[in-house]
Coordinates of C-alpha atoms in Angstrom, one line a residue:
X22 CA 109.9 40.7 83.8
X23 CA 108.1 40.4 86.9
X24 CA 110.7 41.8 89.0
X25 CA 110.6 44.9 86.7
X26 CA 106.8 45.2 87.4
X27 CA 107.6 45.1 90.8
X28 CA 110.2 47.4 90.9
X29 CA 107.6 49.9 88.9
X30 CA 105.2 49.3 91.5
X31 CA 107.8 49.8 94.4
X32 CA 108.4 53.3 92.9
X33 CA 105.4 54.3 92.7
X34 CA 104.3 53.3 96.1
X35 CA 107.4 55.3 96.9
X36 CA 106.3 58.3 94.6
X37 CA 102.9 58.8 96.2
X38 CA 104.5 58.5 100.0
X39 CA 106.8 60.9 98.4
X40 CA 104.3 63.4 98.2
X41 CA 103.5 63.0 94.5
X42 CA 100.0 61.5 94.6
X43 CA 99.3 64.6 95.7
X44 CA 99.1 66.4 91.7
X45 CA 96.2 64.0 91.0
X46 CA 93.0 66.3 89.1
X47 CA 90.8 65.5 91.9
X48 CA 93.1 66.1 94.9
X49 CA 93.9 69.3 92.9
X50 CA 89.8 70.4 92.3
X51 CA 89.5 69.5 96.6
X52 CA 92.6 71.5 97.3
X53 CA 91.3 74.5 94.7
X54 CA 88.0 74.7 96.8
X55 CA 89.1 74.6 99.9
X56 CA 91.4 77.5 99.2
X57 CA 88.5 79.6 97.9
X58 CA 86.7 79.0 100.8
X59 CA 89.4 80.2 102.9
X60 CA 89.8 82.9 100.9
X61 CA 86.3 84.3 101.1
X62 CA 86.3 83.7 104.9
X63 CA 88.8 86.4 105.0
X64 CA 87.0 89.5 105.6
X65 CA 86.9 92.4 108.0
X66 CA 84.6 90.9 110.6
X67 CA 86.1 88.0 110.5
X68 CA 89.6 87.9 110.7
X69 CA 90.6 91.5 111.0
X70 CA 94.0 91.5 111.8
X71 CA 94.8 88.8 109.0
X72 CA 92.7 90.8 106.7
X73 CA 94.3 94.5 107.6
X74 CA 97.7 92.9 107.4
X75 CA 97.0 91.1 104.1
X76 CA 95.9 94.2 102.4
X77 CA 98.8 96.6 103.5
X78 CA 101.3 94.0 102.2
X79 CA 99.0 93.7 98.6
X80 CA 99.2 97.6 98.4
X81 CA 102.7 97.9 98.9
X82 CA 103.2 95.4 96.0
X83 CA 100.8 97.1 93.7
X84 CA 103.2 100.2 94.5
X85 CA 106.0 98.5 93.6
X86 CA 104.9 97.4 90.6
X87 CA 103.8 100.5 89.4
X88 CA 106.5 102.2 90.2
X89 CA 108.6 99.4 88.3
X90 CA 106.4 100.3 84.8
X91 CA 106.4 104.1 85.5
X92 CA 110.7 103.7 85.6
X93 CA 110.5 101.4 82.7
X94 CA 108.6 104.4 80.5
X95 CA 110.5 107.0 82.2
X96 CA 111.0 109.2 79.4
X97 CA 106.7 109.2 78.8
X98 CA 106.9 110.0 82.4
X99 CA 109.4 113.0 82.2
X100 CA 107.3 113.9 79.2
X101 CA 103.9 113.6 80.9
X102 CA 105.4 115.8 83.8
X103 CA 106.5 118.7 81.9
X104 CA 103.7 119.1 80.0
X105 CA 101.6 119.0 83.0
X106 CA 104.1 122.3 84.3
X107 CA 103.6 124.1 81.5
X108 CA 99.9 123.6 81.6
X109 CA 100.0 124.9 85.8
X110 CA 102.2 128.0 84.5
X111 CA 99.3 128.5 81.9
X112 CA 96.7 127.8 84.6
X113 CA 98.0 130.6 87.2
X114 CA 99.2 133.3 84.2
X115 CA 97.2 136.3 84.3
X116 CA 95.3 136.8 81.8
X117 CA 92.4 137.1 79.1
X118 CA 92.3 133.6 78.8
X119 CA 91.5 132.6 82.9
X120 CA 88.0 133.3 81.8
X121 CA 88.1 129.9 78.9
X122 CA 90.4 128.5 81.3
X123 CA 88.0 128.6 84.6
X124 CA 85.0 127.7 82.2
X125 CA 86.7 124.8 81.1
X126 CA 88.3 123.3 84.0
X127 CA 84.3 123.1 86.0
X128 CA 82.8 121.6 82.9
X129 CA 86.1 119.0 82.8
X130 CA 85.8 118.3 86.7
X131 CA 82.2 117.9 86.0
X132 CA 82.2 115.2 83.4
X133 CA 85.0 113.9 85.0
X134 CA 83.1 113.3 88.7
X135 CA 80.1 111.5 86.4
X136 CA 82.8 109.1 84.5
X137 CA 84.5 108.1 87.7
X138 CA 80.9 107.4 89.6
X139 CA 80.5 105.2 86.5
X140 CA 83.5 103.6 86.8
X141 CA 82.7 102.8 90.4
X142 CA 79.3 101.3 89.8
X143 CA 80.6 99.2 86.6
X144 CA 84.2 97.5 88.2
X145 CA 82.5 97.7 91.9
X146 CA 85.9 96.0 93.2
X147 CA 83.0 93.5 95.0
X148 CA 80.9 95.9 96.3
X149 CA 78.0 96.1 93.3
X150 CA 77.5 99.7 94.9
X151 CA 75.5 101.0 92.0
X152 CA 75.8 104.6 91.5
X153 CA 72.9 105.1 89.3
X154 CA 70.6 104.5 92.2
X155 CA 72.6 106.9 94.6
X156 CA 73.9 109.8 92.7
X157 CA 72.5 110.3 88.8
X158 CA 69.3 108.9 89.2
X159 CA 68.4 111.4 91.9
X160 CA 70.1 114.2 90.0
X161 CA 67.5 113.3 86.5
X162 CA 64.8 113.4 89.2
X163 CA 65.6 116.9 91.1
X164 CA 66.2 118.2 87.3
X165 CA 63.1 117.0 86.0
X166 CA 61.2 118.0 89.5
X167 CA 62.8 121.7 89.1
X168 CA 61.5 121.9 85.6
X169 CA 58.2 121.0 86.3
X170 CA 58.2 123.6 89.4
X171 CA 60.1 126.2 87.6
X172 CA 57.7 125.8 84.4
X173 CA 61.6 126.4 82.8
X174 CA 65.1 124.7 82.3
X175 CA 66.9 127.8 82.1
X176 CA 68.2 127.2 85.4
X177 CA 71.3 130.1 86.2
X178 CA 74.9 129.2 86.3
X179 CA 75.9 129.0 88.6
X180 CA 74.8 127.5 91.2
X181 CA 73.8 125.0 88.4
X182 CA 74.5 122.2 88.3
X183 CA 75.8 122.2 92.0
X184 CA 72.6 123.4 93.1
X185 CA 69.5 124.1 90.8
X186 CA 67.2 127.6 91.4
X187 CA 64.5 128.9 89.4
X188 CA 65.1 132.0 87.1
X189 CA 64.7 135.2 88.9
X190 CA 61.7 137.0 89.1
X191 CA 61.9 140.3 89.2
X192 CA 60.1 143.5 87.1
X193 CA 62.8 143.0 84.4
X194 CA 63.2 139.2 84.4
X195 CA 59.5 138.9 83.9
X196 CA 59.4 141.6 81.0
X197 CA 62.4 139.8 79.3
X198 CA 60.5 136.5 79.4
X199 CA 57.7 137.8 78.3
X200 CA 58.9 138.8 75.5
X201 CA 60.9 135.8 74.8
X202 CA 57.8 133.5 76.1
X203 CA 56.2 132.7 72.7
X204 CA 59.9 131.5 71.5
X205 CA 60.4 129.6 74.7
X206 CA 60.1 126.0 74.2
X207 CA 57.8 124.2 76.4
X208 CA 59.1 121.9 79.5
X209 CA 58.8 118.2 78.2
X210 CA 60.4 115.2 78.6
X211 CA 62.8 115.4 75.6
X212 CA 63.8 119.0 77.0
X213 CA 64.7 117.3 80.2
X214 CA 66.6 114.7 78.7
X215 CA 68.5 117.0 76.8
X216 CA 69.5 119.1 79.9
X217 CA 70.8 115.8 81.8
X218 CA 72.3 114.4 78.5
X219 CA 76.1 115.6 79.1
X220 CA 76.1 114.0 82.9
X221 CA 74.2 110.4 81.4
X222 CA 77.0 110.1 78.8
X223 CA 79.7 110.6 80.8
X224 CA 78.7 108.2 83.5
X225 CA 77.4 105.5 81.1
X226 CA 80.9 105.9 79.5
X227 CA 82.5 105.3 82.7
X228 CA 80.3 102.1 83.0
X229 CA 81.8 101.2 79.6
X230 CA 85.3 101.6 80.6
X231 CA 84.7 99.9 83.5
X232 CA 83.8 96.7 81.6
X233 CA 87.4 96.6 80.1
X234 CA 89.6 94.7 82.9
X235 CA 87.8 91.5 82.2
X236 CA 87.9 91.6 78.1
X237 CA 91.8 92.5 78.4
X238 CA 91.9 89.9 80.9
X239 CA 90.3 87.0 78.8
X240 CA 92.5 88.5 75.7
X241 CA 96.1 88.7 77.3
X242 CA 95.0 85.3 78.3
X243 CA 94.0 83.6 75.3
X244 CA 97.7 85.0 73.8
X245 CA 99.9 83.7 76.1
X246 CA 98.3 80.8 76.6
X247 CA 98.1 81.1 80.5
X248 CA 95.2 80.9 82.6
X249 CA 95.4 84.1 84.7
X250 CA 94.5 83.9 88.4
X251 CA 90.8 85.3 88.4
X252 CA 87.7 83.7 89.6
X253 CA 85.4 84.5 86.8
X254 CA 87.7 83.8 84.5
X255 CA 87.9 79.8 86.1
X256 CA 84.0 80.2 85.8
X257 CA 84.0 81.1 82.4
X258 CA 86.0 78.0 82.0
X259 CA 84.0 75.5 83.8
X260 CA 80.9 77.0 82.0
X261 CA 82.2 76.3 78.8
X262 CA 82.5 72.4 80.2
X263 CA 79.2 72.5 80.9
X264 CA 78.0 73.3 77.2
X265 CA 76.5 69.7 76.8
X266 CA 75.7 69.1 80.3
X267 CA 72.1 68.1 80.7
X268 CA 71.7 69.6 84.4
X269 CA 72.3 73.1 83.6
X270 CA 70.4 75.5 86.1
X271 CA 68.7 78.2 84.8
X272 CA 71.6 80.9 85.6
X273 CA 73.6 78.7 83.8
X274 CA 71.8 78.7 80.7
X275 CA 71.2 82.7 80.9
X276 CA 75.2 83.0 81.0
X277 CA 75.3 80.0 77.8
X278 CA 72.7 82.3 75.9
X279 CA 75.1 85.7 76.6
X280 CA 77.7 83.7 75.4
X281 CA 76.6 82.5 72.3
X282 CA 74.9 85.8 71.7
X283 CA 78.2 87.6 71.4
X284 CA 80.1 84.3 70.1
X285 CA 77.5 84.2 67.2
X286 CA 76.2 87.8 66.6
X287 CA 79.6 90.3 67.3
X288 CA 78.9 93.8 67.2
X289 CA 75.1 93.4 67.1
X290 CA 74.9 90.5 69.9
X291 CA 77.8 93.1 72.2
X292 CA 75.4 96.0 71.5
X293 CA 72.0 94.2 72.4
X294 CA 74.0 92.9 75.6
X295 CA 74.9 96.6 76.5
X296 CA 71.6 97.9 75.3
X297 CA 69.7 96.7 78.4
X298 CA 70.5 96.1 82.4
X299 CA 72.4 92.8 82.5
X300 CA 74.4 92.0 85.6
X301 CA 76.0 89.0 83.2
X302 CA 78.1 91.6 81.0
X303 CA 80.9 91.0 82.6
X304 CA 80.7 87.5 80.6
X305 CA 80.2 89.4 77.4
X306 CA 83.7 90.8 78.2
X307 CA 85.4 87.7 79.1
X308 CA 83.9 86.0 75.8
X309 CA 85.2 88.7 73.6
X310 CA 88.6 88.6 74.9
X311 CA 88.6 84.7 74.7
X312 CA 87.7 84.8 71.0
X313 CA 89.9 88.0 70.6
X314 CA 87.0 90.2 68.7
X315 CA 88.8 93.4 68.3
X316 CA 89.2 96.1 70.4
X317 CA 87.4 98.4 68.8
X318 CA 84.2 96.6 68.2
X319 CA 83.6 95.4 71.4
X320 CA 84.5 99.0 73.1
X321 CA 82.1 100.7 70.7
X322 CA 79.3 98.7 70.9
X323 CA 79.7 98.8 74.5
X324 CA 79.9 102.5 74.5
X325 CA 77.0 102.9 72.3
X326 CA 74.7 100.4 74.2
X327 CA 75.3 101.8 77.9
X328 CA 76.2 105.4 77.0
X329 CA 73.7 106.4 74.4
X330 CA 70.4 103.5 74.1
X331 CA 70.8 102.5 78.0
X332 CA 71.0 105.5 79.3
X333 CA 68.0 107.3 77.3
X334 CA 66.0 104.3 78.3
X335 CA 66.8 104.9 82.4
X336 CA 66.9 108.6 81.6
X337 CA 63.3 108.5 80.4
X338 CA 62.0 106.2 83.5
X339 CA 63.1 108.7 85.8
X340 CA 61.7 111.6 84.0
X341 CA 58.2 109.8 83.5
X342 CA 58.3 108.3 87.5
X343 CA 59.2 111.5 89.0
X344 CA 57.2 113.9 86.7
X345 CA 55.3 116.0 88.9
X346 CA 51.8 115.0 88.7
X347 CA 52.7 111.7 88.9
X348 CA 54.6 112.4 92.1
X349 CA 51.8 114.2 93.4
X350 CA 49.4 111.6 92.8
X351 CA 51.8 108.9 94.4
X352 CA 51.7 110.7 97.9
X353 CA 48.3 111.5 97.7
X354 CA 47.8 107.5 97.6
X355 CA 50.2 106.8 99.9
X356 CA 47.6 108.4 102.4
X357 CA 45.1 105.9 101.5
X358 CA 47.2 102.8 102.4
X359 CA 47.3 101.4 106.0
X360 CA 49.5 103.7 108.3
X361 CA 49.8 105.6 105.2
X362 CA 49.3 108.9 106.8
X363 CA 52.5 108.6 108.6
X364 CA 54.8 108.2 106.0
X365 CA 52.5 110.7 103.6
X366 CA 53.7 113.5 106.1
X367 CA 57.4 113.0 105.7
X368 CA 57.1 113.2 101.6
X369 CA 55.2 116.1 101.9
X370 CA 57.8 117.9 103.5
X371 CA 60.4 117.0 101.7
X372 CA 58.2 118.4 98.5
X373 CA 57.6 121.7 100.1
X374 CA 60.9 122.2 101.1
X375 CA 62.6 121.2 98.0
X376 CA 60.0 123.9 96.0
X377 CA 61.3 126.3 98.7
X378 CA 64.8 125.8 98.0
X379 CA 64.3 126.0 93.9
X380 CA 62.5 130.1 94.4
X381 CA 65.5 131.3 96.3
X382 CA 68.1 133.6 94.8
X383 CA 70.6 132.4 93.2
X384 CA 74.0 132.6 95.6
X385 CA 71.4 133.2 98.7
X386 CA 71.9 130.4 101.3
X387 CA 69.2 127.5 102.0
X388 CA 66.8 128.8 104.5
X389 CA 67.7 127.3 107.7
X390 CA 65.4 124.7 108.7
X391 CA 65.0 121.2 110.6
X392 CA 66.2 118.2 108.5
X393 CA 63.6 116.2 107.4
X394 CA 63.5 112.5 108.1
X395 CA 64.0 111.6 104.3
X396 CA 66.9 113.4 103.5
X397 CA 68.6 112.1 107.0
X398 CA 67.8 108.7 105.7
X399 CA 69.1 109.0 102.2
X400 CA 72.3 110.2 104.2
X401 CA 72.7 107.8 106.3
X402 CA 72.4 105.4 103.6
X403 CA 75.3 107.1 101.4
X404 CA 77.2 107.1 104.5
X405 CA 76.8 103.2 104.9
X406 CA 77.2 102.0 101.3
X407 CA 81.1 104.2 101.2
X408 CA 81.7 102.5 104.4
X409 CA 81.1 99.7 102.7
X410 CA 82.7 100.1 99.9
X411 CA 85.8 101.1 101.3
X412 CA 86.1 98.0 103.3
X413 CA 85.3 95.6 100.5
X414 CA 87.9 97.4 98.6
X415 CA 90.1 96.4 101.8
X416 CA 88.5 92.6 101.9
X417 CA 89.1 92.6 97.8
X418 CA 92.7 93.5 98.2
X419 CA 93.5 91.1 101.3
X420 CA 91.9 88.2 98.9
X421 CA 94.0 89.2 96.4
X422 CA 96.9 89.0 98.2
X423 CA 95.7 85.3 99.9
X424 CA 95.6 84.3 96.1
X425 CA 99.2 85.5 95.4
X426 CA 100.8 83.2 97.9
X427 CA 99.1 80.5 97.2
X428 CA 100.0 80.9 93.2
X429 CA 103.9 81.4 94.5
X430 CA 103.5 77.6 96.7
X431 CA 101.9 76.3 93.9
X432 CA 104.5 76.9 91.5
X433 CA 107.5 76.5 94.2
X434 CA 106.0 73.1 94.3
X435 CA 106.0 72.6 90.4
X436 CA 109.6 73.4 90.6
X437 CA 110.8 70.9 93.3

């Protein structure tokens, strides 16, 4: 007997020189971190050349693989494809119908552009670059700022929604709306809501399809019984350790109470979670996959919350903050704060000018004129947040790609 326990304890002194000591849970967590570490160290400006390299080799697989599931449904393909000549033999057919055709096709580009900027802001790829603040935002505000100024939101089309100019005011314009003024209904903040309504929806829809990676994610996972390879995913994990941990912090407890909102509530719990600005959604998603809540009910709750309460409740800040007298009382007080009078000038300019632009004709040119320092600004910082963008897109892929080879030595190493 005690030269079996010594030949036990011979092999497993052998086992660990071996390299099998190495598969203990806490040498595992250490190893885990230090990879994440490495892989969030590898970025643009800090290891280009890695990075740039890193990223070209995870597009080229995401090519592959994409071009592997288009062969494998290559008759929904061929399909797909002649349906899409016939419709370009449709589209360039003279004809009656170019006139439906060319209405339709601006109004489908149009809801289209709003979806995808709601897509953007709601997956991010990393970035967080929220597209509310940069495109539809300022759009509800030049709308509601142009129907204040025009007294009217009969803006023509086009240049609407491109561009937005008063109605014309000639001898017979005015004699029309004169006669149609007592019908007219008055400028108000439901009218202006209802004039932006088409482009909210569409990008608050996008926002909703943009929350369903992680909820397929978490579902596709709790089928198969694998753990995919995601970072918020391993999060949601170790949060759910954590349930009877007395040392939560308070972020901690915020992502517990989203979580048991949508474990406990469903539809109602999804919908209040959608319902409001809540940069912890994304667990919402992860959640309802876990616990595989149908498709359906977490989409249309989501859809309802961000598309149709969310965005009426932003829609109606805007209108409110940038309603004219309000706007107009704002840079009057601006002049009363210290150095105030240098930054009143620039707002004031932009004001007049932007009333000047709204009385031209339609189709007549912007007067020429200097560029004023806020619109240069707001520019500029477009400019800097697709620049950024774009290379966290490049910085996401490269990480992505770090992970991959580490997932292929991991399991080369559960083989051997």
């Amino acid at each position: 007997m005690a030269a079996e326990s010594r030949g036990h304890r011979r092999s497993a002194a052998a086992g660990a020189r071996n390299g099998r000591a190495r598969h203990h849970p806490m040498d595992i967590g250490l190893v885990k971190v230090a990879e994440r570490e490495e892989r969030e160290g590898l970025v643009l400006w800090r290891r280009p050349v890695t990075t740039l390299h890193y990223c070209c080799r995870e597009l080229l697989i995401e090519t592959a693989r994409l071009l592997r599931k288009l062969w494998r449904n290559r008759l929904a393909v061929v399909l797909v494809l002649m349906l899409a000549a016939l419709a370009v033999v449709v589209y360039y057919t003279e004809g009656e119908h170019q006139q439906l055709i060319g209405r339709a096709e601006k109004q489908l580009l149009w809801c289209l552009y709003w979806v995808g900027l709601g897509v953007l802001s709601s997956v991010g790829l990393g970035t967080g670059l929220h597209t509310f603040l940069l495109y539809l935002g300022p759009h509800i505000a030049a709308v509601t700022l142009a129907a204040y100024e025009c007294d009217s939101l009969d803006f023509p089309e086009p240049p609407y929604p491109e561009q937005i100019v008063c109605p014309p005011e000639s001898a017979a314009a005015d004699a029309v709306a004169d006669a149609a003024a007592a019908a007219a209904a008055p400028v108000t903040m439901w009218a202006v809501m209802s004039k932006v309504r088409l482009e909210a929806f569409m990008w608050g829809a996008g926002t909703a399809l943009g929350e369903l990676p992680p909820y397929f994610m978490a579902r596709a996972a709790r089928l198969s019984g694998v753990e995919p390879d995601d970072e918020d995913f391993e999060e949601f994990e170790e949060l759910r350790k954590k349930k009877n941990a007395g040392d939560l912090s308070l972020l901690d407890r915020a992502k517990l109470g989203v979580e048991r909102l949508v474990e406990r509530v469903g539809f109602f719990g999804i919908l209040a979670c959608a319902s409001i600005p809540n940069p912890l959604f994304d667990l919402a998603g992860i959640t309802c996959g876990h616990f595989l809540v149908p498709f359906w009910t977490f989409f249309g709750a989501t859809l309802i919350g961000k598309a149709v309460i969310k965005m009426h409740i932003q829609k109606m800040f805007v209108i409110v903050t940038f309603n004219e007298s309000l706007v107009e009382s704002a840079v009057e007080l601006l002049g009363r704060l210290p150095l105030g009078d240098k930054v009143q000038g620039p707002f004031k300019e932009l004001l007049s000018k932007q009333k000047e632009k709204l009385h031209r004709k339609p189709g007549e040119g912007a007067a020429p004129s200097s560029e004023s320092l806020l619109s240069a600004i707001f520019e500029k910082v477009i400019i800097i947040m697709v620049i950024y963008f774009v290379v966290s897109i490049v910085n996401s892929m490269a990480q992505s790609y770090h992970k991959r080879l580490h997932r292929s030595k991991e399991r080369k190493v559960a083989r051997d």
